[in-house]
CSV table of C-alpha atoms in Angstrom, one decimal:
chain,number,residue,atom,x,y,z
V,62,MET,CA,107.1,47.7,96.4
V,63,THR,CA,107.1,49.2,92.9
V,64,ILE,CA,106.3,47.1,89.8
V,65,LEU,CA,109.8,47.7,88.5
V,66,LYS,CA,111.4,46.4,91.7
V,67,LEU,CA,109.1,43.4,91.6
V,68,VAL,CA,110.1,42.6,88.0
V,69,LEU,CA,113.8,42.9,88.8
V,70,ILE,CA,113.6,40.6,91.8
V,71,THR,CA,111.7,38.0,89.8
V,72,MET,CA,114.3,38.1,87.0
V,73,LEU,CA,117.1,37.7,89.5
V,74,THR,CA,115.3,34.8,91.1
V,75,ILE,CA,114.8,32.7,88.0
V,76,GLN,CA,118.1,33.7,86.2
V,77,PRO,CA,120.6,30.9,86.1
V,78,THR,CA,124.1,31.3,87.5
V,79,LEU,CA,127.0,29.8,85.6
V,80,THR,CA,129.5,27.5,87.3
V,81,ALA,CA,133.2,27.4,86.5
V,82,ASN,CA,132.6,24.6,83.9
V,83,GLY,CA,130.0,26.7,82.0
V,84,LEU,CA,127.0,24.6,83.0
V,85,ALA,CA,124.0,26.6,84.3
V,86,LYS,CA,122.9,25.9,87.8
V,87,GLU,CA,119.4,27.3,88.5
V,88,LYS,CA,118.6,28.4,92.0
V,89,ASP,CA,116.5,25.8,93.9
V,90,ALA,CA,117.3,23.0,91.5
V,91,VAL,CA,117.2,19.5,92.8
V,92,LEU,CA,118.7,16.2,91.7
V,93,ILE,CA,115.9,14.1,90.2
V,94,ASN,CA,117.9,11.1,89.4
V,95,THR,CA,121.5,10.1,88.6
V,96,TYR,CA,122.6,7.5,86.0
V,97,GLN,CA,125.8,5.9,84.7
V,98,ALA,CA,126.2,4.8,81.1
V,99,ASP,CA,128.7,4.8,78.4
V,100,VAL,CA,127.1,7.3,76.0
V,101,THR,CA,130.4,8.5,74.3
V,102,GLY,CA,131.7,5.0,73.2
V,103,ASP,CA,135.0,5.5,75.1
V,104,GLY,CA,134.4,2.4,77.2
V,105,LEU,CA,134.0,4.4,80.4
V,106,LEU,CA,130.7,5.1,82.2
V,107,GLU,CA,129.7,8.8,82.1
V,108,ASP,CA,127.8,10.4,85.0
V,109,ILE,CA,124.4,11.7,84.0
V,110,ASP,CA,122.5,13.9,86.4
V,111,LEU,CA,118.9,14.7,85.7
V,112,MET,CA,118.2,18.0,87.3
V,113,GLY,CA,115.0,20.1,87.8
V,114,VAL,CA,113.5,23.1,89.5
V,115,PRO,CA,110.4,22.0,91.3
V,116,PHE,CA,107.3,24.2,91.0
V,117,SER,CA,106.5,23.6,94.7
V,118,GLN,CA,108.1,21.7,97.6
V,119,ASP,CA,105.4,19.1,97.7
V,120,GLY,CA,104.6,18.8,94.0
V,121,ASP,CA,105.9,16.5,91.3
V,122,TYR,CA,105.9,19.2,88.5
V,123,TYR,CA,109.2,20.7,87.4
V,124,HIS,CA,109.2,24.0,85.5
V,125,ASN,CA,112.8,23.5,84.3
V,126,ILE,CA,114.4,20.1,83.6
V,127,TRP,CA,117.8,19.4,82.2
V,128,ALA,CA,120.5,16.7,82.0
V,129,GLU,CA,124.2,17.1,82.8
V,130,ILE,CA,126.6,14.6,81.2
V,131,ARG,CA,130.2,14.4,82.5
V,132,SER,CA,132.9,12.4,80.8
V,133,LYS,CA,135.4,10.6,83.0
V,134,ASP,CA,137.9,10.4,80.2
V,135,GLN,CA,138.2,14.2,79.8
V,136,ASP,CA,137.4,16.6,82.7
V,137,ASP,CA,136.6,19.4,80.3
V,138,GLU,CA,134.0,17.3,78.4
V,139,ARG,CA,130.6,18.2,79.8
V,140,TRP,CA,127.3,18.7,78.1
V,141,ARG,CA,123.9,20.0,79.1
V,142,VAL,CA,120.6,19.1,77.5
V,143,ASP,CA,117.5,21.2,78.3
V,144,TYR,CA,114.1,19.5,78.3
V,145,GLY,CA,111.7,22.2,79.4
V,146,ASP,CA,109.0,21.5,82.0
V,147,GLY,CA,107.0,18.4,82.9
V,148,TYR,CA,105.9,15.7,85.4
V,149,GLU,CA,107.8,12.5,86.2
V,150,PRO,CA,110.9,13.0,84.1
V,151,GLN,CA,113.1,10.0,83.4
V,152,ILE,CA,115.9,8.8,81.1
V,153,GLN,CA,116.3,5.5,79.2
V,154,PHE,CA,119.4,4.3,77.4
V,155,ILE,CA,119.1,2.5,74.0
V,156,ASP,CA,121.3,2.2,70.9
V,157,ALA,CA,118.7,3.8,68.7
V,158,ASN,CA,120.9,4.6,65.7
V,159,HIS,CA,122.8,1.2,65.9
V,160,ASP,CA,126.4,2.6,66.2
V,161,ASN,CA,127.1,0.4,69.3
V,162,VAL,CA,126.9,3.4,71.6
V,163,GLN,CA,124.0,4.0,74.0
V,164,ASP,CA,121.8,7.0,73.2
V,165,ILE,CA,119.7,9.0,75.7
V,166,LEU,CA,115.9,8.8,75.4
V,167,TYR,CA,114.3,11.4,77.7
V,168,GLN,CA,110.6,11.5,78.5
V,169,SER,CA,108.3,13.5,80.8
V,170,SER,CA,104.5,14.0,81.1
V,171,SER,CA,103.0,17.4,80.4
V,172,ASN,CA,99.8,16.5,82.3
V,173,LYS,CA,98.5,13.8,84.6
V,174,LYS,CA,97.3,11.7,81.6
V,175,GLY,CA,100.8,10.8,80.6
V,176,LEU,CA,101.1,12.8,77.3
V,177,GLY,CA,104.3,14.7,77.2
V,178,LYS,CA,107.7,15.4,75.8
V,179,GLN,CA,110.4,13.0,74.5
V,180,LYS,CA,113.8,13.7,73.1
V,181,LEU,CA,116.6,11.5,71.8
V,182,HIS,CA,120.3,12.5,71.9
V,183,THR,CA,123.6,10.8,71.0
V,184,PHE,CA,127.0,11.7,72.4
V,185,ALA,CA,129.1,9.3,70.4
V,186,SER,CA,132.7,10.4,69.9
V,187,ASN,CA,132.1,13.3,72.3
V,188,LYS,CA,129.7,15.1,70.0
V,189,GLN,CA,126.3,16.1,71.1
V,190,LEU,CA,123.6,15.6,68.5
V,191,GLU,CA,119.8,15.4,68.7
V,192,ILE,CA,118.2,12.6,66.7
V,193,SER,CA,114.7,13.6,65.6
V,194,LEU,CA,112.0,11.2,66.6
V,195,PRO,CA,110.0,9.6,63.7
V,196,LYS,CA,106.6,10.8,62.6
V,197,LEU,CA,104.2,9.6,59.9
V,198,LYS,CA,104.3,12.0,57.0
V,199,TYR,CA,100.6,11.9,56.2
V,200,ILE,CA,97.6,11.5,58.5
V,201,SER,CA,94.1,12.9,57.9
V,202,GLY,CA,90.7,12.2,59.3
V,203,LYS,CA,87.2,13.6,59.0
V,204,PHE,CA,83.6,12.9,60.1
V,205,ILE,CA,81.2,11.6,57.4
V,206,ASP,CA,77.5,10.8,57.3
V,207,ASP,CA,75.9,7.9,59.3
V,208,TYR,CA,77.9,8.5,62.5
V,209,LYS,CA,81.2,7.5,60.9
V,210,ALA,CA,84.7,8.9,60.4
V,211,ASP,CA,87.3,8.3,57.7
V,212,LEU,CA,90.9,8.1,58.8
V,213,LYS,CA,93.8,8.0,56.2
V,214,ILE,CA,97.3,7.1,57.2
V,215,THR,CA,98.8,7.1,53.7
V,216,PRO,CA,97.5,9.4,50.9
V,217,ASN,CA,96.6,6.6,48.4
V,218,ALA,CA,95.3,3.9,50.7
V,219,LYS,CA,91.6,3.2,51.3
V,220,PRO,CA,90.4,5.1,54.4
V,221,ILE,CA,89.9,3.3,57.7
V,222,GLN,CA,86.3,3.7,58.6
V,223,ILE,CA,85.5,4.3,62.3
V,224,ASN,CA,82.0,3.6,63.6
V,225,LEU,CA,80.8,6.3,66.0
V,226,GLN,CA,77.3,5.0,66.5
V,227,ASN,CA,77.8,4.5,70.3
V,228,ARG,CA,78.7,8.2,70.6
V,229,SER,CA,75.8,9.6,68.5
V,230,ASP,CA,74.1,11.3,71.5
V,231,ALA,CA,77.1,13.4,72.3
V,232,TYR,CA,77.8,14.2,68.7
V,233,ILE,CA,74.1,15.3,68.2
V,234,GLN,CA,74.3,17.5,71.3
V,235,SER,CA,77.6,19.1,70.1
V,236,GLY,CA,76.0,19.9,66.7
V,237,VAL,CA,78.2,17.8,64.6
V,238,TYR,CA,75.4,15.5,63.5
V,239,GLY,CA,71.6,15.7,63.2
V,240,LYS,CA,69.3,13.0,64.6
V,241,ASP,CA,69.1,11.5,61.1
V,242,GLY,CA,72.9,10.8,61.2
V,243,LYS,CA,73.6,13.5,58.6
V,244,LEU,CA,76.7,15.6,59.1
V,245,LYS,CA,75.7,19.1,59.9
V,246,LYS,CA,79.1,20.7,59.5
V,247,SER,CA,82.4,19.7,58.1
V,248,LYS,CA,84.8,18.7,60.9
V,249,SER,CA,88.2,17.1,61.0
V,250,LEU,CA,89.3,14.5,63.6
V,251,LEU,CA,91.8,15.8,66.2
V,252,LEU,CA,95.3,14.6,65.4
V,253,ASN,CA,97.3,17.2,67.4
V,254,THR,CA,98.3,15.1,70.3
V,255,PRO,CA,102.1,14.3,70.6
V,256,ASP,CA,103.4,10.9,69.6
V,257,TYR,CA,104.6,8.6,72.4
V,258,TYR,CA,107.6,6.4,71.9
V,259,VAL,CA,108.6,3.1,73.5
V,260,PRO,CA,111.8,1.2,72.8
V,261,VAL,CA,111.2,-2.2,71.2
V,262,LYS,CA,113.9,-4.9,70.8
V,263,LEU,CA,113.4,-6.4,67.3
V,264,THR,CA,116.0,-9.1,67.2
V,265,ASP,CA,119.5,-9.7,68.6
V,266,ASN,CA,121.0,-8.8,65.3
V,267,LYS,CA,118.9,-5.7,64.5
V,268,GLY,CA,118.8,-4.4,68.0
V,269,TYR,CA,116.2,-1.8,69.0
V,270,GLY,CA,113.5,0.2,67.2
V,271,LEU,CA,110.8,2.5,68.5
V,272,ARG,CA,107.1,1.9,68.6
V,273,SER,CA,105.1,5.2,68.3
V,274,TYR,CA,101.5,5.8,69.6
V,275,LYS,CA,99.4,8.5,68.1
V,276,GLN,CA,96.1,9.2,69.7
V,277,VAL,CA,93.2,10.3,67.6
V,278,GLY,CA,90.3,12.3,69.0
V,279,GLY,CA,86.8,13.1,67.9
V,280,ILE,CA,85.1,16.3,69.1
V,281,SER,CA,87.8,16.7,71.8
V,282,ASN,CA,91.0,15.1,72.9
V,283,GLU,CA,89.0,13.5,75.7
V,284,ASP,CA,86.8,11.9,73.0
V,285,HIS,CA,89.4,9.2,72.3
V,286,LEU,CA,88.6,7.2,69.2
V,287,GLY,CA,91.7,5.1,69.0
V,288,THR,CA,95.5,5.0,68.4
V,289,ILE,CA,97.7,4.7,65.4
V,290,GLU,CA,100.6,2.4,66.3
V,291,SER,CA,103.8,2.4,64.2
V,292,LEU,CA,107.0,0.4,64.4
V,293,TRP,CA,110.2,2.3,63.4
V,294,TYR,CA,113.8,1.3,62.7
V,295,TYR,CA,116.7,3.7,62.2
V,296,THR,CA,119.0,2.9,59.3
V,297,ASP,CA,121.2,4.9,56.9
V,298,GLY,CA,120.6,8.1,58.9
V,299,LYS,CA,116.8,8.1,58.9
V,300,TRP,CA,113.8,6.4,60.4
V,301,VAL,CA,112.0,3.8,58.3
V,302,VAL,CA,108.4,2.7,59.2
V,303,LEU,CA,108.1,-1.1,59.3
V,304,GLN,CA,104.5,-1.4,60.3
V,305,THR,CA,101.5,0.8,61.0
V,306,GLU,CA,98.1,-0.2,62.3
V,307,TRP,CA,94.9,1.3,63.7
V,308,LYS,CA,93.7,0.3,67.2
V,309,ASP,CA,90.1,1.3,67.6
V,310,SER,CA,89.2,2.2,71.2
V,311,ASN,CA,85.7,0.7,70.7
V,312,ARG,CA,87.1,-2.8,70.4
């Protein structure tokens, strides 16, 4: 078989085919889960199918995941939301923007440790819209002398000091510190892990907010130093942070 033929066969295998209603149906897709919820605010329960293309028959990893939302009020009202790949995909329903209509919060894991993707969408009044998930505007961290690190969550606040004494052997071996505790090279903390969000009910009147978890690493993401936890509330079209605190993994 020539390389050109192999490429053409591969393209035809993974290319989606369109159904009559315009929603793409990938070959070998399976139904991961099905839900019913009123996500348009019309008083009727929409059918929501979470679909995926499994990487292997016996595996729990999907290399293509999407949701299909079908309105019972209007047959031609259907939407598709693509989520990419991941492990253990699932959907939750919360009124995140407080318009008295349930929103769709999706999550999946990108690895076996649970870190992955999350997306939030609203379909109120039959209009599909993604609501960006909240993030802290400013986070910085760096190693300093005496086996310590400074972490700043806001630019003008006093740094949070992290004691790294119990990790000194590994840091000396990695070349970050000398045996005297002096920093041998300038190095920032690792802050590139994705935030993880959990719905939190604040009060009956206020409804739901989101709690975000941001992991902070030292010389690697496996060198987990702690987590920045923030509580968020959506109001006037934007996320407002109500509380932020540092949870040291050494405690």
